[in-house]
XYZ file of N, CA, C and O in Angstrom:
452
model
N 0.823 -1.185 0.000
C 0.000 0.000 0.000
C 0.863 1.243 0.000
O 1.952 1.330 0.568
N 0.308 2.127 -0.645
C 1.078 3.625 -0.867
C 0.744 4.552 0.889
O -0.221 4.538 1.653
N 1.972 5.195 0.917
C 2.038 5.981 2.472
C 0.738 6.836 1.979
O 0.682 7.470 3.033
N -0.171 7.276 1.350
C -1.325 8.003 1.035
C -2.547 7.376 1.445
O -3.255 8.120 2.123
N -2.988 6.269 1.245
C -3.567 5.244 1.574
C -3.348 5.125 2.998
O -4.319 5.273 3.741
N -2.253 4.888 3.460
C -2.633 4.199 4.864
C -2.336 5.591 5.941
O -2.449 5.543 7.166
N -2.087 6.342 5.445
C -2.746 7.305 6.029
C -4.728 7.682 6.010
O -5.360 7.598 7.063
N -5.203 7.948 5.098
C -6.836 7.900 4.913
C -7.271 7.156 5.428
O -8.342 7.501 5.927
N -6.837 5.650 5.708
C -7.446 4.568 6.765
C -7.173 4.786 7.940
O -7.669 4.244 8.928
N -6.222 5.739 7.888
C -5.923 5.626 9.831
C -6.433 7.430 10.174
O -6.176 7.951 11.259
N -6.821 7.827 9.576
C -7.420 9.479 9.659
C -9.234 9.303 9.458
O -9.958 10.294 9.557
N -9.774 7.971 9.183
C -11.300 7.622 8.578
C -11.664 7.628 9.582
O -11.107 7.076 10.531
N -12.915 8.396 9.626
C -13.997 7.754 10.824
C -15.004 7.148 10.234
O -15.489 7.874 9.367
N -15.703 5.781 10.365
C -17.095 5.949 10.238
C -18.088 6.491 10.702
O -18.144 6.756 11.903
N -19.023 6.756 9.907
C -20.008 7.493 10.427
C -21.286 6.365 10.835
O -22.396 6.805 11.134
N -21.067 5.212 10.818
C -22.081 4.242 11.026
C -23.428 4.200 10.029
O -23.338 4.118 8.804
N -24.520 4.261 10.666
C -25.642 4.691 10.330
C -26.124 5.901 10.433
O -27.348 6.018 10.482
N -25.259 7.109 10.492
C -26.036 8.674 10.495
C -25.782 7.976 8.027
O -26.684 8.084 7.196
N -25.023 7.676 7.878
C -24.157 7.125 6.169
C -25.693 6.996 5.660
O -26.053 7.839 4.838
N -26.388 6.269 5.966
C -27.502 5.498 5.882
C -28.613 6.540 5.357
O -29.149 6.646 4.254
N -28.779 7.362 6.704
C -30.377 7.831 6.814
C -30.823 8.826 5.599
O -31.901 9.413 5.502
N -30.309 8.844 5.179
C -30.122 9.833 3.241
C -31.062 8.818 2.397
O -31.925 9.126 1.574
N -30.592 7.288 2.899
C -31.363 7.056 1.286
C -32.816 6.406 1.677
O -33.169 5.361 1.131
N -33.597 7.027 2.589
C -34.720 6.455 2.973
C -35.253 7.554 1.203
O -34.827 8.639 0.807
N -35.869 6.995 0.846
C -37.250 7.523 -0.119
C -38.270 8.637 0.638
O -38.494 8.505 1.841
N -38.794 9.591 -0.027
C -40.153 10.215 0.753
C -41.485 9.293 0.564
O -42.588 9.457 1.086
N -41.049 8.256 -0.356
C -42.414 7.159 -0.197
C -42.597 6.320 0.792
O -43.597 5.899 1.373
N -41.330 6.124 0.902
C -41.024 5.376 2.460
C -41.605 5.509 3.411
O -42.462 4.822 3.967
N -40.884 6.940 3.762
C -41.603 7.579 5.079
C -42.686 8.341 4.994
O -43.137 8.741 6.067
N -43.164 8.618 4.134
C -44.954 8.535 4.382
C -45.141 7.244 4.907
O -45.164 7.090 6.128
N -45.318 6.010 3.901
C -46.070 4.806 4.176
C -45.726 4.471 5.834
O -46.603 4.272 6.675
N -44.152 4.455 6.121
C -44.486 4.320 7.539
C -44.859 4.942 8.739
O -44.959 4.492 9.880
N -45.049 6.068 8.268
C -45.729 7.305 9.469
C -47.237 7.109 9.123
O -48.022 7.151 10.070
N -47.711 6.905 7.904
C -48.767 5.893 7.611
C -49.505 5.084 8.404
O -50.696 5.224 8.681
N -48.638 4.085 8.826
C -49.218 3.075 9.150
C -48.535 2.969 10.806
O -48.556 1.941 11.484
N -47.808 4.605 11.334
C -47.960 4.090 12.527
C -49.278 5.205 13.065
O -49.495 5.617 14.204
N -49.802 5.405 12.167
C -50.775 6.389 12.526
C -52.286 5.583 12.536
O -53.307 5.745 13.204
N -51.993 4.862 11.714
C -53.125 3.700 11.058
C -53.892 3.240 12.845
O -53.400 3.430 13.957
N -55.185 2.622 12.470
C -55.783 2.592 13.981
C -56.259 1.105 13.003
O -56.216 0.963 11.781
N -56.730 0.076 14.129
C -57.260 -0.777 13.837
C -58.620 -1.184 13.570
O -59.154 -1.003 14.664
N -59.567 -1.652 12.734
C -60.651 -1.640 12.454
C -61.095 -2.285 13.497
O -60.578 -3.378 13.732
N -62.448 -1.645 14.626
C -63.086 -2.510 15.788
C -63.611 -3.526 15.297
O -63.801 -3.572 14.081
N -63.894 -4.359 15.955
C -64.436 -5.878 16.214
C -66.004 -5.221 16.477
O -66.400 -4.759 17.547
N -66.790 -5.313 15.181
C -68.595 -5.280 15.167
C -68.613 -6.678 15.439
O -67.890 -7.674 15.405
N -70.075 -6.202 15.799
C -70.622 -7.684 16.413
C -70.811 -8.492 15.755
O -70.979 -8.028 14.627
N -70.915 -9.748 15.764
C -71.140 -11.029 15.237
C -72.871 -11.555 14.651
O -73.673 -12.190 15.336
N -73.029 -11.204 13.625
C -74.380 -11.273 13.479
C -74.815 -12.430 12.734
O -74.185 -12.864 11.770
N -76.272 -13.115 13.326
C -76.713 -14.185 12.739
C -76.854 -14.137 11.023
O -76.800 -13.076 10.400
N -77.049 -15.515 10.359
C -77.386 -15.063 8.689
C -78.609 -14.704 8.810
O -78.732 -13.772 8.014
N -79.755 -14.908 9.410
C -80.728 -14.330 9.004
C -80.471 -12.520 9.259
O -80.328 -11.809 8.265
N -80.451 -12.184 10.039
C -79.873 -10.494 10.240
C -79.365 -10.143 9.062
O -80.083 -9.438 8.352
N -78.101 -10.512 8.591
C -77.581 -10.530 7.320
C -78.391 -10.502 6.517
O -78.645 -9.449 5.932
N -78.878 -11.369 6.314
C -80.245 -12.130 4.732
C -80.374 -10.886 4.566
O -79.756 -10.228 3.729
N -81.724 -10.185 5.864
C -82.502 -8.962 5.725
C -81.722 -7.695 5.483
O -82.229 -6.811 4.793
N -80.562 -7.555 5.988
C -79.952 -6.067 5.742
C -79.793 -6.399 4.169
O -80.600 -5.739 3.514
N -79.307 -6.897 3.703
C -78.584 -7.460 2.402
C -80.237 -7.400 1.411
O -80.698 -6.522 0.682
N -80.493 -8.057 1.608
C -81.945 -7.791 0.785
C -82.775 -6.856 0.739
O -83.318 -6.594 -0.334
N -83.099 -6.055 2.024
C -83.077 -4.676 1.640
C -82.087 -3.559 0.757
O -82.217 -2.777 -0.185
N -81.311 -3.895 1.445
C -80.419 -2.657 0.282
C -79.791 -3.060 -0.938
O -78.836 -2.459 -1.431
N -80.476 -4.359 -1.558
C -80.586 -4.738 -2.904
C -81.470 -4.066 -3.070
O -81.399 -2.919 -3.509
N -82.436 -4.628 -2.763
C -83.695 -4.057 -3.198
C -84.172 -2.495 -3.571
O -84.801 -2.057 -4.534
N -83.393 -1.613 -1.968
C -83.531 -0.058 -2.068
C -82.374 0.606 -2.504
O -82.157 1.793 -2.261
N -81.466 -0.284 -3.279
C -80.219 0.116 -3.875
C -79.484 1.250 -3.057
O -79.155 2.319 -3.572
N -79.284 0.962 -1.898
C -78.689 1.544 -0.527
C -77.088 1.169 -0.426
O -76.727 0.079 -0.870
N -76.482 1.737 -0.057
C -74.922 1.696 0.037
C -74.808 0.561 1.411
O -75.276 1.022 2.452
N -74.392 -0.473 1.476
C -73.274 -1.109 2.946
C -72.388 -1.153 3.234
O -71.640 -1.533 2.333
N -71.793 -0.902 4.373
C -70.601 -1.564 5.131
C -70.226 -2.692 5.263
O -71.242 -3.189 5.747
N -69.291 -3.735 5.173
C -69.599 -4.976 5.822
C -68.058 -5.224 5.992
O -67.131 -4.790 5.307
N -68.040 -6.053 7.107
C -67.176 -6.290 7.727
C -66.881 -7.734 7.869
O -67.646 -8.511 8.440
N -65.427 -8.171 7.184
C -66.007 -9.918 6.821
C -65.186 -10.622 7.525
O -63.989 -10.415 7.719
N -65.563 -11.102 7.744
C -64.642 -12.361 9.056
C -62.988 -12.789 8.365
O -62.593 -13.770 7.735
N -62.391 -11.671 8.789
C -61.275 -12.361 8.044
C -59.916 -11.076 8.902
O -59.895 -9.860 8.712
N -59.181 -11.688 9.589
C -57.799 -10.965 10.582
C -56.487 -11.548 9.861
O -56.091 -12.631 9.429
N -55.960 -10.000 9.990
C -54.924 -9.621 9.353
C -53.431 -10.514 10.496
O -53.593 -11.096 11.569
N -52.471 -10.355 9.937
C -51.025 -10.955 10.786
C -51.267 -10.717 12.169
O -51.102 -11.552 13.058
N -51.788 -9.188 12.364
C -51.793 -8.690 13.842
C -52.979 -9.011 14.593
O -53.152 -8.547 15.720
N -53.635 -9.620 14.148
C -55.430 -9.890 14.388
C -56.229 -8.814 14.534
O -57.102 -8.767 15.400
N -55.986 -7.838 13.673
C -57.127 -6.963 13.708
C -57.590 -7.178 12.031
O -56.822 -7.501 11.124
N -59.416 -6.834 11.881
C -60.029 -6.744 10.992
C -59.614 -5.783 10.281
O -58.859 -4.930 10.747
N -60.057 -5.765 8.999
C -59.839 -4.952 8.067
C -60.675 -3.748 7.896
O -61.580 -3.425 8.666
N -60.270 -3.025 6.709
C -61.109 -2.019 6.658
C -62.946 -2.370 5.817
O -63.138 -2.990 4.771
N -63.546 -2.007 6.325
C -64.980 -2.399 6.038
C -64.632 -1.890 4.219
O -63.973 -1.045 3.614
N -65.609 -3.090 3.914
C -66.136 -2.773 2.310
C -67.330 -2.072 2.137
O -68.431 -2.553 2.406
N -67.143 -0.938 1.690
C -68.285 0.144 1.187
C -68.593 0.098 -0.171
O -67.785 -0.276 -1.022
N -69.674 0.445 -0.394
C -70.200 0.277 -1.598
C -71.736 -0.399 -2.183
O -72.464 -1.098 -1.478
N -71.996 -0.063 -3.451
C -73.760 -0.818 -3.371
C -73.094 -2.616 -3.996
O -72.130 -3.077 -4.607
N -74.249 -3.044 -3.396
C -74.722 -4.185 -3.881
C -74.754 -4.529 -5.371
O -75.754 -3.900 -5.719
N -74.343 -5.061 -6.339
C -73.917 -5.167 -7.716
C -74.680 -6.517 -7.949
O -74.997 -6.808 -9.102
N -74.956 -7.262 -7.023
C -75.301 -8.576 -7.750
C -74.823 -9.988 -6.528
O -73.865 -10.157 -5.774
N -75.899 -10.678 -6.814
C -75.420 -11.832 -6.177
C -75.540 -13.373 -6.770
O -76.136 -13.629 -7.816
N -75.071 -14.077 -6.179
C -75.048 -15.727 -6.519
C -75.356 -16.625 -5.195
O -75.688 -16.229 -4.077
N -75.159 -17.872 -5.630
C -75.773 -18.766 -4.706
C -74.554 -18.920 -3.470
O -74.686 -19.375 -2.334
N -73.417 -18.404 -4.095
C -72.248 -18.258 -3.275
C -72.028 -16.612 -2.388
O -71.470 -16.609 -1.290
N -72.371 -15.722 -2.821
C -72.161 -14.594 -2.147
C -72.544 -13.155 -2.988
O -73.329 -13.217 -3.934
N -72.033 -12.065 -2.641
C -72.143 -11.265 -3.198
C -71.394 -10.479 -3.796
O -70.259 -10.660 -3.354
N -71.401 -9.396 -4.861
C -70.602 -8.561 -5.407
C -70.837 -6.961 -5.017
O -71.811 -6.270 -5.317
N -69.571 -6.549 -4.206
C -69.698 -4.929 -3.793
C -68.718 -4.298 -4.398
O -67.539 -4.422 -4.065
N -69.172 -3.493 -5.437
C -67.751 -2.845 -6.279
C -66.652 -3.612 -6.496
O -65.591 -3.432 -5.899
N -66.806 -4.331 -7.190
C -66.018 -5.278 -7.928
C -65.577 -6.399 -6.561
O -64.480 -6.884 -6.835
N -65.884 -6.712 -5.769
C -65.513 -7.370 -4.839
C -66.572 -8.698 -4.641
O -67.739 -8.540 -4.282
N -66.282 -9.340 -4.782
C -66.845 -10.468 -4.772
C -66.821 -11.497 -2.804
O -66.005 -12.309 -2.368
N -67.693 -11.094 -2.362
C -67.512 -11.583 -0.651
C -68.530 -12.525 -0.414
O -69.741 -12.389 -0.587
N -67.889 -13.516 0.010
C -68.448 -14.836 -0.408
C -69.594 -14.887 1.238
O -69.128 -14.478 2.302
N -70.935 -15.398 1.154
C -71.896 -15.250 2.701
C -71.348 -15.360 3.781
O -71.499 -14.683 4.798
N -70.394 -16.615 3.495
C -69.324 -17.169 5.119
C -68.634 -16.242 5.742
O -68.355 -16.210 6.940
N -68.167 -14.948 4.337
C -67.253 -14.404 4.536
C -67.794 -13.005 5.662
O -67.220 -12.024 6.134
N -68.956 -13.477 5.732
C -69.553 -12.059 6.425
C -69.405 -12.199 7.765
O -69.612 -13.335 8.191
N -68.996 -11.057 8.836
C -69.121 -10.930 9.924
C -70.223 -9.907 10.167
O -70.919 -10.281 11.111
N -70.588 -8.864 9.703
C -71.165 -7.743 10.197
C -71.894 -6.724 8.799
O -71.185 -6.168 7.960
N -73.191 -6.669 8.811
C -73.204 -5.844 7.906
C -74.135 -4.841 8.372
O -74.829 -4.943 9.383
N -74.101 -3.682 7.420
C -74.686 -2.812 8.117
C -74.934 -1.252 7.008
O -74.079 -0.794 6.250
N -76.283 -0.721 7.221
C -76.878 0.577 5.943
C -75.371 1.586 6.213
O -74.649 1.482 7.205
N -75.181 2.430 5.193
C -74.282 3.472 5.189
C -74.904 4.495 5.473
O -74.319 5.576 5.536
């Protein structure tokens, strides 16, 4: 090694991780100030299918906007964000809310907007 060189290695400091904090993205840190801001969707109540049937068939019928909240927990066990939207259509399997297809089982909670 040249006396130039081993001088710069013995005059170097690292800077550790202050080196680092430059190349976070601003997409980054939105999404994670995001999501430590994010709150968890409550736990609605557990409702029978007939309850269901009737909310659901009314606001087919009166082409009314729902909420519904479908039995289904995320890594952390909290529910998701409710599906909004009208009623589009159904089958012998479930229903369609703005392009979403949520199958009857899949229901925990539904409810008028």
């Amino acid at each position: 090694m040249s006396k130039e060189r081993d001088y710069y290695f013995e005059q170097y400091q690292d800077r550790k991780m202050k080196k680092w904090a430059g190349f976070y993205l601003s997409e980054h840190t939105a999404m994670i100030e995001k999501e430590k801001k994010r709150q968890p969707t409550k736990k609605k109540t557990q409702m029978s299918w007939i309850e269901i049937d009737a909310v659901l068939a009314q606001a087919f019928q009166n082409q009314v906007e729902v909420m519904i909240q479908k039995e289904e927990l995320d890594c952390e066990g909290n529910y998701g964000a409710d599906i909004v939207g009208m009623i589009q259509g159904h089958d012998e399997l479930g229903i369609y809310v703005d392009g979403h297809k949520i199958g009857y089982d899949e229901i925990r909670h539904v409810q008028f907007r």
